[in-house]
Coordinates of C-alpha atoms in Angstrom, one line a residue:
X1 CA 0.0 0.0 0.0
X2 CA 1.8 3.4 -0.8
X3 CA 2.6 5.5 1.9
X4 CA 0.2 8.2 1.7
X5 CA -2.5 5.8 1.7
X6 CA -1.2 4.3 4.9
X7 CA -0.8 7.6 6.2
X8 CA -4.6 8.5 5.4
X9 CA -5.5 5.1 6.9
X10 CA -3.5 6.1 10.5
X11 CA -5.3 9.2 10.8
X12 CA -8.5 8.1 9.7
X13 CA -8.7 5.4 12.4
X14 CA -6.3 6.7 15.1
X15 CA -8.7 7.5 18.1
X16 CA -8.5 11.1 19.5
X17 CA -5.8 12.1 17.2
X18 CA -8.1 13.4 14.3
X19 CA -9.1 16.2 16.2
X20 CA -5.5 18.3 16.1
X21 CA -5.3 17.1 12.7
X22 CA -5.6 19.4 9.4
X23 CA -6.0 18.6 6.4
X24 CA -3.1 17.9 3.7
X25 CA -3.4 21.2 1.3
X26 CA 0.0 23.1 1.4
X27 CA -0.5 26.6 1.4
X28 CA 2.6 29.1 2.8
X29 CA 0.3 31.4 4.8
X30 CA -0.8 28.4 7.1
X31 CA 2.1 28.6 9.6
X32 CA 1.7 32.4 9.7
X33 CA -1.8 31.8 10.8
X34 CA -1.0 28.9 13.1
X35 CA 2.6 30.9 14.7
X36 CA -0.1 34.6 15.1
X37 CA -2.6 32.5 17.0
X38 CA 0.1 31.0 19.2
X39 CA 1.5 34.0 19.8
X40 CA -2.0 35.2 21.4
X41 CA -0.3 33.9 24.7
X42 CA 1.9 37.1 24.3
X43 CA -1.1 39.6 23.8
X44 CA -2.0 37.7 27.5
X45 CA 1.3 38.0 28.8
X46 CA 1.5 42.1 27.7
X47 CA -2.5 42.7 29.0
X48 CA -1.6 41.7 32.3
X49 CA 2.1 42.9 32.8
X50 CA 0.8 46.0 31.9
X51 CA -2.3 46.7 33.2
X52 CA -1.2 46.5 37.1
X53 CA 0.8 49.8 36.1
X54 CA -2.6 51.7 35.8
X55 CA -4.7 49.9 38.6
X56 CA -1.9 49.6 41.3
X57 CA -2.5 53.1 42.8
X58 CA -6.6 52.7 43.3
X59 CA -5.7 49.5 44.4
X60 CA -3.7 50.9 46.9
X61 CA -5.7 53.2 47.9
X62 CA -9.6 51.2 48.2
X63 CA -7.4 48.3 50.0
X64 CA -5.1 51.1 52.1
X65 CA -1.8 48.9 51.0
X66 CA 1.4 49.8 52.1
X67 CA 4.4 50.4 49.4
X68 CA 5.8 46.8 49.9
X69 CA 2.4 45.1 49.8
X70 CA 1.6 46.8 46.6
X71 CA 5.1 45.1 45.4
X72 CA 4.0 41.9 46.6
X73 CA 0.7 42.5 44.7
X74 CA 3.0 43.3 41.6
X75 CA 5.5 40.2 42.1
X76 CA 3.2 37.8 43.0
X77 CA 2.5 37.0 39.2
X78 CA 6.0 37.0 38.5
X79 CA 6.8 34.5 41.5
X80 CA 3.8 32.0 40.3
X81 CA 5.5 32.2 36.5
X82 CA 8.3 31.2 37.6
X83 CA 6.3 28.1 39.1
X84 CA 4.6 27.9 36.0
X85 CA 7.6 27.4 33.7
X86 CA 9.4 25.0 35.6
X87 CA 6.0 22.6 35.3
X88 CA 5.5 23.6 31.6
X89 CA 8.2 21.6 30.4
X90 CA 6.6 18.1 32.0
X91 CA 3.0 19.5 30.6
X92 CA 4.0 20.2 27.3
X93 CA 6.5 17.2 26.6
X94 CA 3.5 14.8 27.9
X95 CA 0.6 16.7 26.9
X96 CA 1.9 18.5 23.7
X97 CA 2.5 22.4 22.8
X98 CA -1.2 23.3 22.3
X99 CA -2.4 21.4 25.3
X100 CA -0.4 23.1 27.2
X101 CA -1.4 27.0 25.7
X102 CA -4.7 25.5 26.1
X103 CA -4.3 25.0 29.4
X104 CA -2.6 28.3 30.1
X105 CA -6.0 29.8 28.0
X106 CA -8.0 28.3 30.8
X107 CA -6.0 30.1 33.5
X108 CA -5.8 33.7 32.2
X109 CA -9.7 33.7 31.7
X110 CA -10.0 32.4 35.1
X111 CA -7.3 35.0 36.9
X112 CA -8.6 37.8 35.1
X113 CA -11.9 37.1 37.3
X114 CA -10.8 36.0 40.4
X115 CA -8.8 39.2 40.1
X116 CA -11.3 42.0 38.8
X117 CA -13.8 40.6 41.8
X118 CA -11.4 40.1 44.7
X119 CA -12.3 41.4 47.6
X120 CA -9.7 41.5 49.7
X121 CA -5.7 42.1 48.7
X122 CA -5.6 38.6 49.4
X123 CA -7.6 37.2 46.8
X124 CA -6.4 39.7 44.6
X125 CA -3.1 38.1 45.0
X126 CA -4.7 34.9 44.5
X127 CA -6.2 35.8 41.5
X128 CA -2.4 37.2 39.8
X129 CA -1.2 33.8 41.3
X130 CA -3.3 32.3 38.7
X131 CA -2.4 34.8 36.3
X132 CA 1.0 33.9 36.8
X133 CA 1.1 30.3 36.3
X134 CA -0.9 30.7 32.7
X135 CA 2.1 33.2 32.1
X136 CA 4.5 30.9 32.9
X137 CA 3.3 28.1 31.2
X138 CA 2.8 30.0 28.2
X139 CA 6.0 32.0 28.1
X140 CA 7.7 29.4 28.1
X141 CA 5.2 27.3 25.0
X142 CA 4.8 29.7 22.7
X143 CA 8.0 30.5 21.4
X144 CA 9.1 26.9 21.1
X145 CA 5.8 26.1 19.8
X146 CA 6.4 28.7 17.0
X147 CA 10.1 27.9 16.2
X148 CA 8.7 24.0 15.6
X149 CA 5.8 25.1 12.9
X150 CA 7.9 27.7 11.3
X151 CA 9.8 27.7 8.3
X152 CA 13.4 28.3 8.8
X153 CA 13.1 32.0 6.9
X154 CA 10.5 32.7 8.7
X155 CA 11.3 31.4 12.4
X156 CA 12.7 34.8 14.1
X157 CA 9.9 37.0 13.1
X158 CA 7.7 34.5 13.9
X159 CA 9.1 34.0 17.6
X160 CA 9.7 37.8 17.0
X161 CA 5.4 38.1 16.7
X162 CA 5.0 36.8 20.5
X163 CA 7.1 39.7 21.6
X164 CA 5.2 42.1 19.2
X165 CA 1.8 40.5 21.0
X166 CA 3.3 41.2 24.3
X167 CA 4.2 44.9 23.1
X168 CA 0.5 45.6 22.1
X169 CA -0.7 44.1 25.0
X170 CA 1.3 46.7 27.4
X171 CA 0.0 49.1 25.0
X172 CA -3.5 48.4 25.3
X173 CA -3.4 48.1 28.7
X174 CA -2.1 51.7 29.1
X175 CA -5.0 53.1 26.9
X176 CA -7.6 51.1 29.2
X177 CA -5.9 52.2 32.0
X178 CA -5.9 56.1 30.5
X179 CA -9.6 55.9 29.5
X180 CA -10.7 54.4 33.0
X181 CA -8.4 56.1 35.3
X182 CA -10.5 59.0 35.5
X183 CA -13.5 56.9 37.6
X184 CA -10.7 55.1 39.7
X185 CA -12.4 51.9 38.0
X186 CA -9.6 49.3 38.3
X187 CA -11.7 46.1 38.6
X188 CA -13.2 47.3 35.3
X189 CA -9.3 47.3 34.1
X190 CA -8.8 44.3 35.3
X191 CA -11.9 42.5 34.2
X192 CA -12.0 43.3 30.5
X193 CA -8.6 41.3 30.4
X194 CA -11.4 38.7 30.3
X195 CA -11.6 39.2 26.2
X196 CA -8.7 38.6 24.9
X197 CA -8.7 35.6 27.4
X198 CA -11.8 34.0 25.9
X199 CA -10.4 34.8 22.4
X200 CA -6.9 33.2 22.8
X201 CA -9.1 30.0 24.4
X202 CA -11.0 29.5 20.9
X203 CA -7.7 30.0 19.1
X204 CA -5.8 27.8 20.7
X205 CA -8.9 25.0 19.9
X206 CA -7.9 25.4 16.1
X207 CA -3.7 24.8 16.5
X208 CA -2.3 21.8 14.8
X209 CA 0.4 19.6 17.4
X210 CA 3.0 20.3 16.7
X211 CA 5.2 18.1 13.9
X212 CA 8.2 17.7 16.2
X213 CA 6.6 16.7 19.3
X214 CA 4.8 14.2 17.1
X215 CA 7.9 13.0 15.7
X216 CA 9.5 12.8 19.7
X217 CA 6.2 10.7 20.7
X218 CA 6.9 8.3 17.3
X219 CA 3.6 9.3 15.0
X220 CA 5.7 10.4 11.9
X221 CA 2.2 9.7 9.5
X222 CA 0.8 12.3 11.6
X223 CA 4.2 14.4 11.7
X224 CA 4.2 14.3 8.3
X225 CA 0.7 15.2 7.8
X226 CA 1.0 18.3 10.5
X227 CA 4.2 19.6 8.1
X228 CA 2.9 19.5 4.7
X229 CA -0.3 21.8 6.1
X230 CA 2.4 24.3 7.1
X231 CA 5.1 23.7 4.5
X232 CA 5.0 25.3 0.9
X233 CA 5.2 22.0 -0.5
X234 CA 5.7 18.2 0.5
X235 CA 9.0 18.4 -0.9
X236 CA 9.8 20.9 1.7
X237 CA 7.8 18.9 4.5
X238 CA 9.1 15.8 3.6
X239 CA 13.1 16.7 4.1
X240 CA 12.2 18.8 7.1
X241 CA 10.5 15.5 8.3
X242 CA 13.8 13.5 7.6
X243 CA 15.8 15.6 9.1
X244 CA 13.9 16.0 12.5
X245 CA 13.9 11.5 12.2
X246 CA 17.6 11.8 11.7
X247 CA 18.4 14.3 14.6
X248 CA 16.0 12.0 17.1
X249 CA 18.3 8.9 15.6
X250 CA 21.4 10.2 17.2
X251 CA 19.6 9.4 20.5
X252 CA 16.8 9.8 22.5
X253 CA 18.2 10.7 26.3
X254 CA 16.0 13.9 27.1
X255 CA 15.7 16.5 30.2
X256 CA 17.9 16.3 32.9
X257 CA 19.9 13.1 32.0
X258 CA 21.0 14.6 28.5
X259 CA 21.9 17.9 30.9
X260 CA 23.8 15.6 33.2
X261 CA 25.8 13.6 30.5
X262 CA 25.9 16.3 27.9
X263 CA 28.3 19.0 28.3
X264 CA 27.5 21.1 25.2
X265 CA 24.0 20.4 26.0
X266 CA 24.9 22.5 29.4
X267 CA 26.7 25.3 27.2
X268 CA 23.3 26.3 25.4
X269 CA 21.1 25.7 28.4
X270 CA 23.6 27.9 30.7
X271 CA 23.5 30.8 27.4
X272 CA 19.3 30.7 27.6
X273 CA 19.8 30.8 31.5
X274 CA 22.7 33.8 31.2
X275 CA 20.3 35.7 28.3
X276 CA 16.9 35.5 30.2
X277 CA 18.8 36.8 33.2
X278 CA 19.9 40.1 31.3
X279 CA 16.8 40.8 30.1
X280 CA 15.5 41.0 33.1
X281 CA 18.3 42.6 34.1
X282 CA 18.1 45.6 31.3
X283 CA 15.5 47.4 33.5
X284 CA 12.9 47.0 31.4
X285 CA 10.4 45.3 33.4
X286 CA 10.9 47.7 36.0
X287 CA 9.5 50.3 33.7
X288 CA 6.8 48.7 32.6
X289 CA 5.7 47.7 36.3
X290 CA 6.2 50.9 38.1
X291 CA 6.5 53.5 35.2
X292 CA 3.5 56.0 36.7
X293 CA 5.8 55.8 39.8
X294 CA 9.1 56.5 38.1
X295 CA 8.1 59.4 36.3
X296 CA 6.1 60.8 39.3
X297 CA 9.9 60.2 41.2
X298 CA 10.7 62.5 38.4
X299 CA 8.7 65.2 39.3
X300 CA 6.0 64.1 36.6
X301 CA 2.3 65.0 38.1
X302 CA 0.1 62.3 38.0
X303 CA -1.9 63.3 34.8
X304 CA 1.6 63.9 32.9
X305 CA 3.0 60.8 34.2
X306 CA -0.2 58.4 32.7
X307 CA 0.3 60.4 29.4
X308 CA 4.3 59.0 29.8
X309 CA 3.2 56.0 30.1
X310 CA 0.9 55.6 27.4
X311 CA 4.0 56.6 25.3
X312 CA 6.2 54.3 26.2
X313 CA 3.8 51.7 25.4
X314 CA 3.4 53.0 21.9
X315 CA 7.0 53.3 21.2
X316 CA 7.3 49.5 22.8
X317 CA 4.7 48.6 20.1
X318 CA 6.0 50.1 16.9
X319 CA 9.7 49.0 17.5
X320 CA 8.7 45.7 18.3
X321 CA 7.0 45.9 14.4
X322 CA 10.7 46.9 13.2
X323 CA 12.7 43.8 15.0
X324 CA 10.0 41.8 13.5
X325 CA 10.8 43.0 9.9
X326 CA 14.8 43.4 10.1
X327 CA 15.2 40.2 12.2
X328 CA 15.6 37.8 9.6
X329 CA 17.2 40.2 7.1
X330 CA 20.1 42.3 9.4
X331 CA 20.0 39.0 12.0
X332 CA 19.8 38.3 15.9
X333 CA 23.8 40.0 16.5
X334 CA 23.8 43.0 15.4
X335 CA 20.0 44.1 16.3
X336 CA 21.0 43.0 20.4
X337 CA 24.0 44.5 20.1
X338 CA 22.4 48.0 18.9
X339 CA 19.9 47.5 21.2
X340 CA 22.3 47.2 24.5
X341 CA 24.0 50.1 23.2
X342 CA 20.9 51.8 22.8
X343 CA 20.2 51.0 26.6
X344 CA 23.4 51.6 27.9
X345 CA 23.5 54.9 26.7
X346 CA 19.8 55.6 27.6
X347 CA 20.0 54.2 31.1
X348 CA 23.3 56.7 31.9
X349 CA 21.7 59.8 30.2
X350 CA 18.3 59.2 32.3
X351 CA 20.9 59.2 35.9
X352 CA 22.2 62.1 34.8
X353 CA 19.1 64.1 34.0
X354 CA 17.6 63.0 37.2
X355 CA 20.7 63.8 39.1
X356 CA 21.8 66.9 37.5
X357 CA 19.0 67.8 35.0
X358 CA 16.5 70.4 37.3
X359 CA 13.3 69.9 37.1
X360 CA 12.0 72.7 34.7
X361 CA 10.2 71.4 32.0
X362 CA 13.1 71.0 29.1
X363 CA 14.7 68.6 31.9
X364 CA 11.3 66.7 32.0
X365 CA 11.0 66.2 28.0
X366 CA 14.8 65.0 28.3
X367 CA 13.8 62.8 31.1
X368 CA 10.7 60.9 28.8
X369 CA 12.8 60.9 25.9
X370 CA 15.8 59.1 27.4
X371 CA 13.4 56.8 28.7
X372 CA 11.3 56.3 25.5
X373 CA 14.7 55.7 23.3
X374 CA 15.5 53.0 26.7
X375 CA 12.5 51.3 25.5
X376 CA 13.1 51.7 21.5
X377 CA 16.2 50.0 21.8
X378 CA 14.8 46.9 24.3
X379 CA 11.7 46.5 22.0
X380 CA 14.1 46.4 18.9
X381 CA 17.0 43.7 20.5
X382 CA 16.6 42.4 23.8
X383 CA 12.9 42.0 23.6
X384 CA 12.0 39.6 20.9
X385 CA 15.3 38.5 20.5
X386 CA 16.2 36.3 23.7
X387 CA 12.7 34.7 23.0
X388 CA 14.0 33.7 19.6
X389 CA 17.8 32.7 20.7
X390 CA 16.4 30.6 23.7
X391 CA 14.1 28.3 21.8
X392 CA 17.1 28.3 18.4
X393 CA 20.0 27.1 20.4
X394 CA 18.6 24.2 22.1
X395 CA 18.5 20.8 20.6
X396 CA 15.4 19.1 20.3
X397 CA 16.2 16.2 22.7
X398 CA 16.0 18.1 25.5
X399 CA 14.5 21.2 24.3
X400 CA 12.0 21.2 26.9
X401 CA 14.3 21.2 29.8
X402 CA 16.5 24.0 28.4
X403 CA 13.7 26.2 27.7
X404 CA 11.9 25.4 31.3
X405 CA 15.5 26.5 32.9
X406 CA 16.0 29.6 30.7
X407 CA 11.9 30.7 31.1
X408 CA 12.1 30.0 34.9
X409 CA 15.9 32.0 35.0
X410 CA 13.5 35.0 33.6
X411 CA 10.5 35.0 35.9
X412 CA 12.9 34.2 39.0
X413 CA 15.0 37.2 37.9
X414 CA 11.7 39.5 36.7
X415 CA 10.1 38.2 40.3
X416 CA 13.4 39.4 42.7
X417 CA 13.9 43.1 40.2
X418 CA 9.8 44.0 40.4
X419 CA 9.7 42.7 44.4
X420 CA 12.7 45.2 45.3
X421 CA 12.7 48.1 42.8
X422 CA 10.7 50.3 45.1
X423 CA 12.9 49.7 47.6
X424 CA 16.1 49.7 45.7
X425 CA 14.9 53.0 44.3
X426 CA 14.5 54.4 47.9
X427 CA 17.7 53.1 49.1
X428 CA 20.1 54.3 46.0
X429 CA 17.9 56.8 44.7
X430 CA 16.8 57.6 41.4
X431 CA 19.8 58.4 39.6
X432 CA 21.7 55.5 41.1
X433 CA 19.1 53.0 40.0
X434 CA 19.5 53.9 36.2
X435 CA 22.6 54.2 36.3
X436 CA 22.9 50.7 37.7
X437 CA 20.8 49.1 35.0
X438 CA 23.0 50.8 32.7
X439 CA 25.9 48.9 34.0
X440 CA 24.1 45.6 33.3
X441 CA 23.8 46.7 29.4
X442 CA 27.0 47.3 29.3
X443 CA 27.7 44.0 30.5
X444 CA 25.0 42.6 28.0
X445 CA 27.0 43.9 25.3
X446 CA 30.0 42.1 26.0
X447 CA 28.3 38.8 27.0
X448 CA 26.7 39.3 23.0
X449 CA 29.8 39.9 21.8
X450 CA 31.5 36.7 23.5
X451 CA 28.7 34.1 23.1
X452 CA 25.9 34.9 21.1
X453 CA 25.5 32.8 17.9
X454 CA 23.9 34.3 14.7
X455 CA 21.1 32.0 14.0
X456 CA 19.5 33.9 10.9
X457 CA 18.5 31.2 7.8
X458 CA 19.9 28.0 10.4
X459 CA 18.0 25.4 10.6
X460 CA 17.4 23.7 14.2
X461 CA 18.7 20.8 13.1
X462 CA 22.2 22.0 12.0
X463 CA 22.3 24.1 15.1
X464 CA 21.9 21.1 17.1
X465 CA 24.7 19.2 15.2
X466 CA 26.7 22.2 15.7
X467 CA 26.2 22.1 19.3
X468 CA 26.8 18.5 19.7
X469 CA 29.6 18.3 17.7
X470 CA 31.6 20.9 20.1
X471 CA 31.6 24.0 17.5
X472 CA 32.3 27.5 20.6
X473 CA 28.6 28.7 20.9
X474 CA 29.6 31.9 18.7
X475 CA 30.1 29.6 16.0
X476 CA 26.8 27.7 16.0
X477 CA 25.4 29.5 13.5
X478 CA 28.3 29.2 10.9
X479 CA 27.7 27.1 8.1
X480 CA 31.6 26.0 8.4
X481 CA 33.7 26.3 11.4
X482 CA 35.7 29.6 11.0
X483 CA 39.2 29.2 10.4
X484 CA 41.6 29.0 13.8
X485 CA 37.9 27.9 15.4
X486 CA 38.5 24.8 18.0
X487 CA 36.0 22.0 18.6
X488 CA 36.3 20.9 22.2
X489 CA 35.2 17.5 23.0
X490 CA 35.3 18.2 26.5
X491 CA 33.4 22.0 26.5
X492 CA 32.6 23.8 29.7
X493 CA 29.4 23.6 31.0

């Protein structure tokens, strides 16, 4: 019987796998669709990091909570993401990618409620608990779930979407905030976060598995039916198919015993870990948590300081739109290295215009553009970009553990920054707090420099056998190993 007749038979008569299954007509717009309806999970992720920003100071007010309870309201997301990613691994390796943003679906509408009725700061918390762990989970899905569907010239600004979904999430959550701040309604900013959730459940209800966990579970009819839906044509899905088969081939010892007996496997999980960590680390979050605050630190009134922040969320948005177009034509180096530069010099001019600046109303327009080109130059690099290098660089075998450690790294780091900025900011000051986060982009830079690989028109598979086979992590992405190179069978961790 020819193969594709067996491999209509399979599907035709495998129970409950028909369901996830589309049909077999190629057309190149279908992974678009599929990698934009994923990347919902980022529109989530930017509604609800950005809409505590606008609500924090009625909540403070209606529940009478002190400065550090109002950062444990804040963090308490961040602390239940991390939870979230460490257990998104085991869901999505057993249960599959879109079980697992299904899941995470599920959570956000539910949050959202518990949060927009809480009574109490308690419950409140309770509710951004659960807002958390659908954050976690799908932080850490999403992007690999978009670099397996994608095609390889395609795959940044794919994974690049999910940070431009994040973007115009903050965004939108900053207009809501704006349009609703004037009644102090903050369970009615809260609550419409309900909408998106319920539309990012039905998407998620129409995503294909994806081919690669297929192949990793053994059902390469299915596989192969998955890939030619989102490939051009079968020839296309066919090799990416045979490739994936002969990568699995090499061996099949996953998670924490690859990790353990793997020591280039422990070079790309410690560069997610180290990447994830300077994000964090840029100051970014901090911003997009607390920015009413900063600005009103600045000697911003309250009215100018929402206007600020509705800004910055724009700006976030349409630079996101630019990394999304350049990434996979200019690359992932040089984009995070302009961006840290960006940063850097942002972060320091910020200090000194807080410190020495005055506070007339040039010093003030200084003050929001420093901060709005901070923001240009994350949303362009260090945004999207450790997304996309965290879910390229790790090999398939134990792609789930490396992403689980690099996702957790970020929410652990974004968790201990958003639970002591206020504090840090009374304890150093203003001017001392930028300036500090301009130190870490510095540092960024060099660590880019150093490690980073250029992963533009790779394919996972030769980045894995890259990895494997020793090349320095810089290297990964060079089609031949550059001359005076040196492959160490033995590697660092």
């Amino acid at each position: 019987m020819p193969e594709d007749d067996l491999l209509t038979r399979d599907l035709a008569h495998a129970p409950g796998q028909n369901q996830a299954a589309p049909p077999e007509v190629a057309t190149p717009g279908h992974a678009m669709v599929v990698g934009v309806l994923a990347a919902l999970a980022g529109l989530m992720f930017g509604l609800d990091t950005g809409v505590i920003a606008g609500a924090l100071r009625f909540i403070g007010t209606d529940f009478d909570a002190s400065p550090r309870t109002q950062e444990w309201i804040v963090s308490s997301m961040m602390a239940a993401a991390a939870v979230g990613s460490l257990i998104a691994g085991t869901i999505s390796f057993r249960f599959g990618r879109r079980r697992a943003l299904l899941g995470s679906s599920i959570l956000f509408l539910a949050g959202s409620l518990i949060s927009a009725l809480a009574p109490s700061v308690a419950m409140l918390i309770i509710g951004r608990i659960f807002l958390g762990f659908a954050v976690g989970i799908a932080a850490f899905t999403a992007p690999l779930y978009i670099s397996e569907v994608s095609a390889v010239a395609q795959r940044g600004s794919m994974i690049a979407c999910y940070q431009l979904m994040m973007t115009g999430g903050i965004f939108l959550s900053y207009v809501t905030d704006g349009v609703l701040a004037n009644g102090a309604h903050w369970r009615w900013m809260l609550g419409l976060m309900t909408v998106p959730a319920t539309v990012f459940l039905i998407g998620c209800l129409f995503l294909p598995d994806s081919p690669r966990w297929l192949m990793m579970r053994g059902e390469r009819l299915r596989a192969r039916k998955v890939m030619r839906y989102l490939r051009a044509t079968p020839q296309q899905a066919d090799r990416e198919i045979s490739d994936i088969a002969t990568e699995l081939t090499r061996g099949r010892s996953e998670g924490f015993t690859f990790f353990r007996h793997n020591a280039n496997f422990r070079r790309s999980v410690g560069l997610g870990i180290v990447l994830q960590v300077m994000q964090q680390l840029t100051g970014i979050n901090v911003l997009m948590y607390y920015a009413p605050k900063v600005f009103q630190a600045a000697n911003f009134g309250a009215s100018a300081a929402g206007w600020a922040t509705a800004l910055i969320g724009l700006i976030n948005l349409v630079a996101t739109c630019v990394a999304i177009v350049t990434v996979d034509r200019w690359g992932r180096r040089p984009l995070l290295l302009l961006s840290c530069a960006i940063m850097t010099g942002s972060m320091l001019l910020a200090g000194g215009l807080v410190e020495y600046g005055g506070h007339d109303t040039v010093a003030q327009i200084a003050m929001v553009g420093s901060l709005l080109v901070f923001v240009l130059g994350f949303a362009i690099g260090a945004g999207p970009l450790v997304w996309t290098l965290c879910a390229e660089i790790q090999p398939l075998r134990g792609r789930d553990f490396g992403i689980v450690c690099s996702t957790f790294t970020n929410w652990a780091t974004n968790w201990a920054v958003s639970n002591t900025f206020l504090s840090v900011l009374d304890t150093l000051g203003e001017a001392h707090t930028f300036w500090l986060f301009a130190g870490m982009n510095a540092l960024f830079i060099a660590i880019t420099l150093f490690y980073v690989p250029e992963t533009k028109g790779v394919s996972l598979e030769d980045l894995e056998s890259h990895l494997l086979a020793g090349w320095p992590l810089r290297d990964l992405g060079a089609r031949t190993l550059p001359q005076g190179g040196k492959v160490s069978t033995n590697p660092s961790p």
